[in-house]
Coordinates of N, CA and C in Angstrom, one line a residue:
M1 N -5.3 25.0 -1.4 CA -6.1 25.6 -0.1 C -5.7 24.8 1.1
S2 N -5.8 25.3 2.0 CA -5.3 24.8 3.4 C -6.0 25.3 4.2
G3 N -5.4 24.3 5.5 CA -6.5 24.3 7.0 C -6.9 25.7 7.4
D4 N -6.2 26.6 7.1 CA -6.3 28.4 7.1 C -7.8 28.7 6.9
D5 N -8.3 28.1 6.1 CA -9.9 28.6 4.5 C -10.9 28.6 5.4
H6 N -11.2 27.9 6.7 CA -11.8 27.7 7.2 C -12.2 28.0 8.4
D7 N -13.6 28.1 9.6 CA -13.1 28.2 11.1 C -13.2 27.1 12.0
S8 N -13.4 25.9 12.1 CA -13.3 24.7 12.5 C -11.8 24.0 12.0
E9 N -11.7 22.9 12.5 CA -10.9 22.3 12.1 C -11.5 21.4 11.4
R10 N -10.7 20.6 10.4 CA -11.2 19.3 9.8 C -10.4 17.9 9.5
A11 N -11.2 17.2 10.0 CA -10.0 16.1 9.8 C -11.4 15.5 8.5
V12 N -10.0 14.3 7.7 CA -10.5 13.8 6.8 C -10.0 12.0 7.0
A13 N -10.8 11.3 7.0 CA -10.7 9.9 7.1 C -11.2 9.2 5.2
Q14 N -11.2 8.4 5.0 CA -10.7 7.9 3.2 C -10.8 6.3 4.3
G15 N -11.8 5.5 3.1 CA -11.7 3.9 2.4 C -12.6 4.2 1.8
T16 N -13.2 1.7 2.0 CA -13.9 1.6 0.9 C -15.0 1.5 1.8
F17 N -14.6 1.0 3.0 CA -15.7 1.2 4.0 C -16.8 -0.1 3.3
D18 N -16.7 -1.3 3.0 CA -17.2 -2.4 2.4 C -17.6 -2.9 3.7
L19 N -18.9 -3.6 4.1 CA -19.4 -4.4 4.8 C -19.4 -3.8 6.4
L20 N -19.2 -2.9 6.4 CA -19.1 -1.8 7.4 C -18.8 -2.7 8.8
H21 N -17.9 -2.6 9.8 CA -17.7 -4.1 11.0 C -17.2 -2.6 11.9
P22 N -16.8 -2.9 12.9 CA -16.8 -2.6 14.2 C -15.1 -1.9 14.1
G23 N -14.1 -2.6 12.8 CA -13.1 -1.7 13.1 C -13.5 -0.4 12.3
H24 N -14.2 -0.1 11.0 CA -14.5 0.5 10.7 C -15.0 2.0 11.9
V25 N -15.7 1.6 12.3 CA -16.3 2.6 13.1 C -15.1 3.0 14.2
H26 N -14.2 2.1 15.3 CA -13.1 2.7 15.7 C -12.5 3.3 14.9
Y27 N -12.1 3.5 13.9 CA -11.5 4.0 12.2 C -11.9 5.5 12.6
L28 N -13.1 5.0 12.5 CA -13.8 7.0 12.6 C -13.7 7.6 13.6
R29 N -14.0 7.0 14.3 CA -14.4 7.6 15.8 C -12.6 8.8 16.2
E30 N -11.8 7.2 15.9 CA -10.8 8.0 16.2 C -10.3 9.3 15.4
A31 N -10.8 9.2 14.1 CA -10.3 9.8 13.6 C -11.5 11.3 13.8
A32 N -12.0 11.4 14.4 CA -13.1 12.5 14.6 C -12.2 12.9 15.6
E33 N -11.1 12.2 16.9 CA -10.6 12.7 18.0 C -9.7 14.0 17.1
H34 N -9.1 14.2 15.7 CA -8.3 15.0 15.2 C -8.9 16.7 15.3
A35 N -10.0 16.7 15.5 CA -10.4 17.5 14.6 C -11.7 18.1 15.6
D36 N -12.4 19.3 15.1 CA -14.0 19.9 15.1 C -15.1 18.7 14.5
E37 N -14.0 18.5 12.6 CA -15.2 17.6 12.0 C -14.5 16.6 11.0
L38 N -15.6 15.6 10.9 CA -14.9 14.8 10.4 C -15.6 14.3 8.9
H39 N -14.8 14.5 7.6 CA -15.4 14.2 6.7 C -15.1 13.2 6.3
V40 N -15.2 12.1 5.8 CA -14.7 11.1 5.2 C -15.2 10.6 4.1
I41 N -14.2 10.3 3.1 CA -14.6 10.0 1.3 C -14.7 8.7 1.2
V42 N -15.5 8.2 0.6 CA -15.3 6.7 0.4 C -15.3 6.5 -1.0
A43 N -14.3 5.7 -0.9 CA -13.6 5.1 -2.8 C -14.8 4.6 -3.8
R44 N -14.9 5.1 -4.5 CA -15.5 4.6 -5.9 C -15.4 2.9 -6.1
S45 N -16.2 2.6 -6.8 CA -15.9 0.9 -7.2 C -14.3 0.4 -8.0
S46 N -15.0 1.7 -8.8 CA -13.8 2.0 -9.8 C -12.2 1.9 -9.1
N47 N -11.8 3.1 -7.9 CA -10.6 2.8 -7.5 C -10.6 2.0 -6.8
V48 N -11.3 1.2 -6.5 CA -10.5 0.1 -5.4 C -9.4 -1.2 -6.4
S49 N -8.5 -0.5 -6.3 CA -7.5 -1.9 -7.0 C -6.7 -2.6 -6.1
H50 N -6.7 -1.9 -5.1 CA -5.9 -2.6 -3.8 C -6.1 -4.1 -3.8
K51 N -7.2 -4.3 -3.7 CA -8.3 -5.4 -3.0 C -9.3 -6.0 -3.9
E52 N -10.3 -6.4 -3.8 CA -11.4 -7.4 -3.6 C -12.4 -6.3 -4.6
D53 N -13.0 -5.9 -5.4 CA -14.6 -5.6 -5.5 C -15.0 -5.3 -4.4
P54 N -15.2 -4.3 -4.0 CA -16.6 -3.8 -3.1 C -17.7 -4.5 -2.9
V55 N -18.2 -5.2 -2.2 CA -20.0 -5.9 -2.6 C -20.9 -5.1 -3.3
L56 N -20.8 -4.2 -2.1 CA -21.7 -3.1 -2.0 C -21.6 -1.5 -3.0
P57 N -22.8 -1.3 -3.6 CA -22.3 -0.1 -4.4 C -21.8 1.5 -3.4
A58 N -21.1 2.4 -4.1 CA -20.4 3.0 -3.4 C -21.3 4.1 -2.7
R59 N -22.5 4.5 -3.7 CA -23.4 5.4 -2.7 C -24.2 4.7 -1.8
Q60 N -24.4 3.3 -1.4 CA -24.6 3.0 -0.7 C -23.9 2.9 0.9
R61 N -22.8 2.3 0.7 CA -21.1 2.7 1.6 C -21.4 3.9 1.6
R62 N -20.9 5.1 0.9 CA -21.3 7.1 1.8 C -22.3 6.7 2.5
D63 N -24.1 6.3 2.1 CA -24.8 6.4 2.9 C -24.6 5.7 4.2
V64 N -24.2 5.3 4.6 CA -24.0 3.7 6.1 C -22.7 4.4 7.1
V65 N -21.8 4.9 5.4 CA -20.9 5.8 6.8 C -20.9 7.2 7.3
G66 N -22.1 8.2 6.4 CA -22.5 9.1 6.8 C -23.6 9.2 8.0
A67 N -24.0 7.6 8.3 CA -24.6 7.4 9.6 C -23.9 7.2 10.8
I68 N -23.3 7.1 10.2 CA -22.1 7.2 12.2 C -21.5 8.2 12.9
D69 N -22.0 8.0 13.9 CA -22.3 9.2 14.8 C -20.8 10.2 14.9
A70 N -19.7 9.9 14.7 CA -18.4 10.4 14.5 C -18.6 11.6 13.3
V71 N -19.1 11.2 12.2 CA -18.8 11.4 10.9 C -20.2 12.6 10.3
D72 N -19.5 13.6 10.4 CA -20.1 15.4 10.2 C -20.4 15.2 8.7
E73 N -20.0 14.9 8.3 CA -20.0 14.3 6.1 C -19.6 13.4 5.4
A74 N -20.0 12.7 5.0 CA -19.7 11.5 3.8 C -19.8 11.8 2.5
H75 N -18.7 11.3 1.7 CA -18.6 12.0 0.8 C -18.1 11.2 -0.3
L76 N -18.7 10.8 -1.9 CA -17.7 10.1 -2.4 C -16.3 10.5 -3.1
G77 N -15.4 9.8 -2.9 CA -14.8 9.5 -4.1 C -14.8 10.5 -5.2
H78 N -13.6 11.1 -5.6 CA -13.3 11.2 -7.1 C -13.2 10.4 -8.4
E79 N -14.3 10.2 -9.5 CA -13.7 8.9 -10.5 C -12.2 9.1 -10.9
S80 N -11.3 10.1 -10.7 CA -10.2 9.7 -11.1 C -9.0 10.8 -10.5
D81 N -9.3 11.4 -9.9 CA -8.6 11.8 -8.9 C -9.0 11.9 -7.3
I82 N -8.0 11.0 -6.8 CA -8.1 11.3 -5.4 C -8.0 12.5 -4.3
F83 N -7.1 13.6 -5.6 CA -7.2 14.6 -4.5 C -8.0 15.9 -4.6
V84 N -9.2 15.5 -5.3 CA -10.0 16.4 -6.1 C -11.3 16.7 -4.9
P85 N -11.3 15.2 -4.4 CA -12.2 15.7 -2.7 C -11.8 16.6 -1.7
I86 N -10.3 16.6 -1.5 CA -9.4 17.2 -0.3 C -9.6 18.7 -0.6
E87 N -9.3 18.4 -1.9 CA -9.3 20.5 -2.4 C -10.2 20.8 -1.4
R88 N -11.4 20.3 -2.2 CA -12.8 20.9 -1.8 C -13.1 21.2 -0.4
I89 N -12.4 20.0 0.8 CA -12.8 20.2 2.0 C -12.0 21.0 2.3
G90 N -10.8 21.2 2.4 CA -9.8 21.4 2.8 C -10.1 21.2 4.1
P91 N -8.4 19.3 4.4 CA -9.0 19.1 5.6 C -7.3 20.0 6.1
D92 N -6.9 19.7 7.8 CA -6.2 20.3 8.2 C -5.2 19.0 9.0
V93 N -6.3 17.4 9.0 CA -5.0 16.5 8.4 C -6.2 15.7 7.7
I94 N -5.2 14.4 7.3 CA -6.4 13.2 7.0 C -5.0 12.0 7.9
V95 N -6.3 11.3 8.1 CA -6.2 10.2 9.1 C -6.7 8.9 8.4
L96 N -5.4 8.4 8.1 CA -5.2 6.9 7.6 C -5.7 5.6 8.4
G97 N -6.3 5.3 8.0 CA -6.9 3.7 8.7 C -5.5 3.0 9.1
Y98 N -5.3 2.5 9.7 CA -4.7 1.4 10.7 C -4.1 0.4 9.9
D99 N -4.8 -0.3 9.2 CA -4.1 -1.4 8.4 C -4.6 -1.0 6.6
Q100 N -4.5 0.7 6.5 CA -4.4 1.1 4.9 C -3.1 0.8 4.9
H101 N -3.6 0.4 2.8 CA -1.7 0.5 2.3 C -1.6 1.5 2.4
H102 N -1.8 2.8 2.6 CA -1.3 4.4 2.2 C 0.4 4.1 2.8
D103 N 1.2 4.2 2.2 CA 2.3 5.0 2.9 C 2.1 6.7 3.5
E104 N 2.8 7.1 4.9 CA 1.5 8.2 6.0 C 3.2 9.4 4.5
D105 N 4.5 8.7 4.3 CA 5.5 9.8 3.2 C 4.9 10.5 2.1
A106 N 4.1 9.2 1.1 CA 4.3 9.6 0.0 C 2.7 10.2 0.3
V107 N 1.9 9.9 0.8 CA 0.6 11.0 0.9 C 1.1 12.6 1.0
A108 N 1.9 12.7 2.4 CA 2.6 13.7 2.5 C 3.1 14.5 1.7
A109 N 4.0 14.0 0.3 CA 4.5 14.6 -0.7 C 3.4 14.8 -1.2
A110 N 2.5 13.9 -2.0 CA 1.5 13.9 -3.0 C 0.4 15.6 -3.0
L111 N 0.6 15.7 -1.2 CA -0.2 17.0 -1.1 C 0.4 18.2 -1.0
D112 N 1.5 18.0 -0.7 CA 3.1 19.3 -1.2 C 3.0 19.5 -2.4
D113 N 2.7 18.5 -3.8 CA 3.1 18.7 -4.8 C 2.2 19.6 -4.9
R114 N 0.6 19.3 -4.6 CA -0.7 20.3 -5.1 C -0.8 21.1 -4.0
G115 N 0.2 21.4 -3.2 CA -0.3 22.4 -2.4 C -1.2 22.7 -1.5
I116 N -1.4 21.2 -1.2 CA -2.5 20.8 -0.3 C -1.6 21.5 1.4
D117 N -2.0 22.3 2.3 CA -1.2 22.1 3.4 C -1.9 21.2 4.7
C118 N -1.8 20.1 4.6 CA -2.4 19.0 5.9 C -1.6 18.1 6.2
D119 N -1.9 18.1 7.7 CA -1.1 17.1 8.2 C -1.5 15.7 7.7
V120 N -0.3 14.7 7.5 CA -1.2 13.3 7.6 C -0.8 12.2 8.8
A121 N -1.6 11.4 9.3 CA -1.6 10.7 10.6 C -2.3 9.5 10.7
R122 N -2.3 8.4 11.2 CA -2.2 6.8 11.2 C -3.6 6.7 12.4
A123 N -4.1 6.0 12.4 CA -5.5 5.8 13.5 C -4.2 4.3 13.6
G124 N -4.5 4.3 15.5 CA -4.5 2.9 16.1 C -5.3 1.9 15.8
P125 N -4.5 0.3 16.0 CA -5.3 -0.4 15.7 C -6.7 -1.2 17.1
R126 N -7.7 -1.6 16.4 CA -8.4 -2.0 17.4 C -8.5 -3.7 17.7
D127 N -8.5 -4.0 18.8 CA -8.3 -5.4 19.0 C -9.5 -5.8 18.8
P128 N -10.0 -6.8 18.9 CA -11.3 -7.7 18.6 C -11.8 -7.6 20.4
K129 N -12.9 -7.5 20.7 CA -13.4 -6.9 22.6 C -13.3 -8.8 22.9
Y130 N -14.2 -9.2 21.8 CA -14.6 -10.7 22.6 C -14.6 -12.0 21.5
D131 N -14.2 -12.9 21.3 CA -14.8 -14.2 21.0 C -15.0 -14.2 19.8
G132 N -14.3 -14.2 18.3 CA -15.8 -14.6 17.3 C -15.6 -13.1 16.3
E133 N -15.2 -11.8 16.7 CA -15.2 -10.4 16.9 C -14.8 -10.4 14.9
L134 N -15.4 -10.4 14.3 CA -14.3 -10.4 12.9 C -14.2 -8.6 12.5
L135 N -13.3 -8.2 12.5 CA -12.7 -6.9 12.2 C -12.3 -6.4 10.8
S136 N -12.2 -7.2 10.0 CA -12.0 -7.1 8.3 C -13.0 -7.6 7.4
T137 N -13.5 -6.6 6.8 CA -13.9 -6.9 5.5 C -14.0 -8.7 4.6
G138 N -13.0 -8.9 4.7 CA -12.4 -10.2 4.1 C -12.7 -11.4 4.9
R139 N -12.3 -11.3 5.8 CA -12.7 -12.0 6.8 C -14.7 -12.2 7.1
I140 N -14.9 -11.5 6.8 CA -16.8 -11.4 6.6 C -17.1 -12.2 5.8
V141 N -17.0 -11.7 4.7 CA -16.9 -12.3 3.7 C -16.4 -14.0 4.2
D142 N -15.3 -14.7 3.6 CA -15.1 -15.6 4.1 C -15.9 -16.5 4.8
R143 N -16.2 -15.6 5.7 CA -17.1 -16.2 7.3 C -18.5 -16.6 6.6
I144 N -19.2 -15.3 5.4 CA -20.9 -16.2 4.8 C -20.4 -17.0 4.2
L145 N -19.4 -16.9 3.4 CA -19.7 -18.8 2.1 C -18.8 -19.7 2.7
E146 N -18.1 -19.5 3.6 CA -18.1 -20.8 5.2 C -19.1 -21.4 5.4
R147 N -20.5 -20.5 6.0 CA -21.2 -20.6 6.4 C -22.7 -20.9 5.4
R148 N -22.8 -20.0 4.7 CA -23.6 -20.0 3.1 C -23.5 -20.5 1.9
G149 N -21.7 -20.4 1.4 CA -21.4 -20.6 0.3 C -22.0 -21.8 -0.8

């Protein structure tokens, strides 16, 4: 599937989106600027292997992400093949988060191997806007444990 299979430009953002915070909102708003539609793929808990397991269930994370103004549609990731929703959505660009562990060149090569014609971009950082603002799920969890644990 290629970006030419639909009328409007589509962008895809993806991630875990556990305990949504301003950094997530910044990423999704910036990703939305790349196209007319923003589709977000929310990782299933079973596919999160690069960090601690999510606190919230995948469907709850998807529903909260879908409520953000910049998001046109939020999807659950596939249980075993992360490219299945990408093939279904047919994006023109995949926008990676500023601090996501993915390598742009490796993602582009995997897309090319599967015949998916889309660009890969990376969102920029969002600096804290005030003292004490937390832009990391891990830091939010740490703060909760520090104050209530």
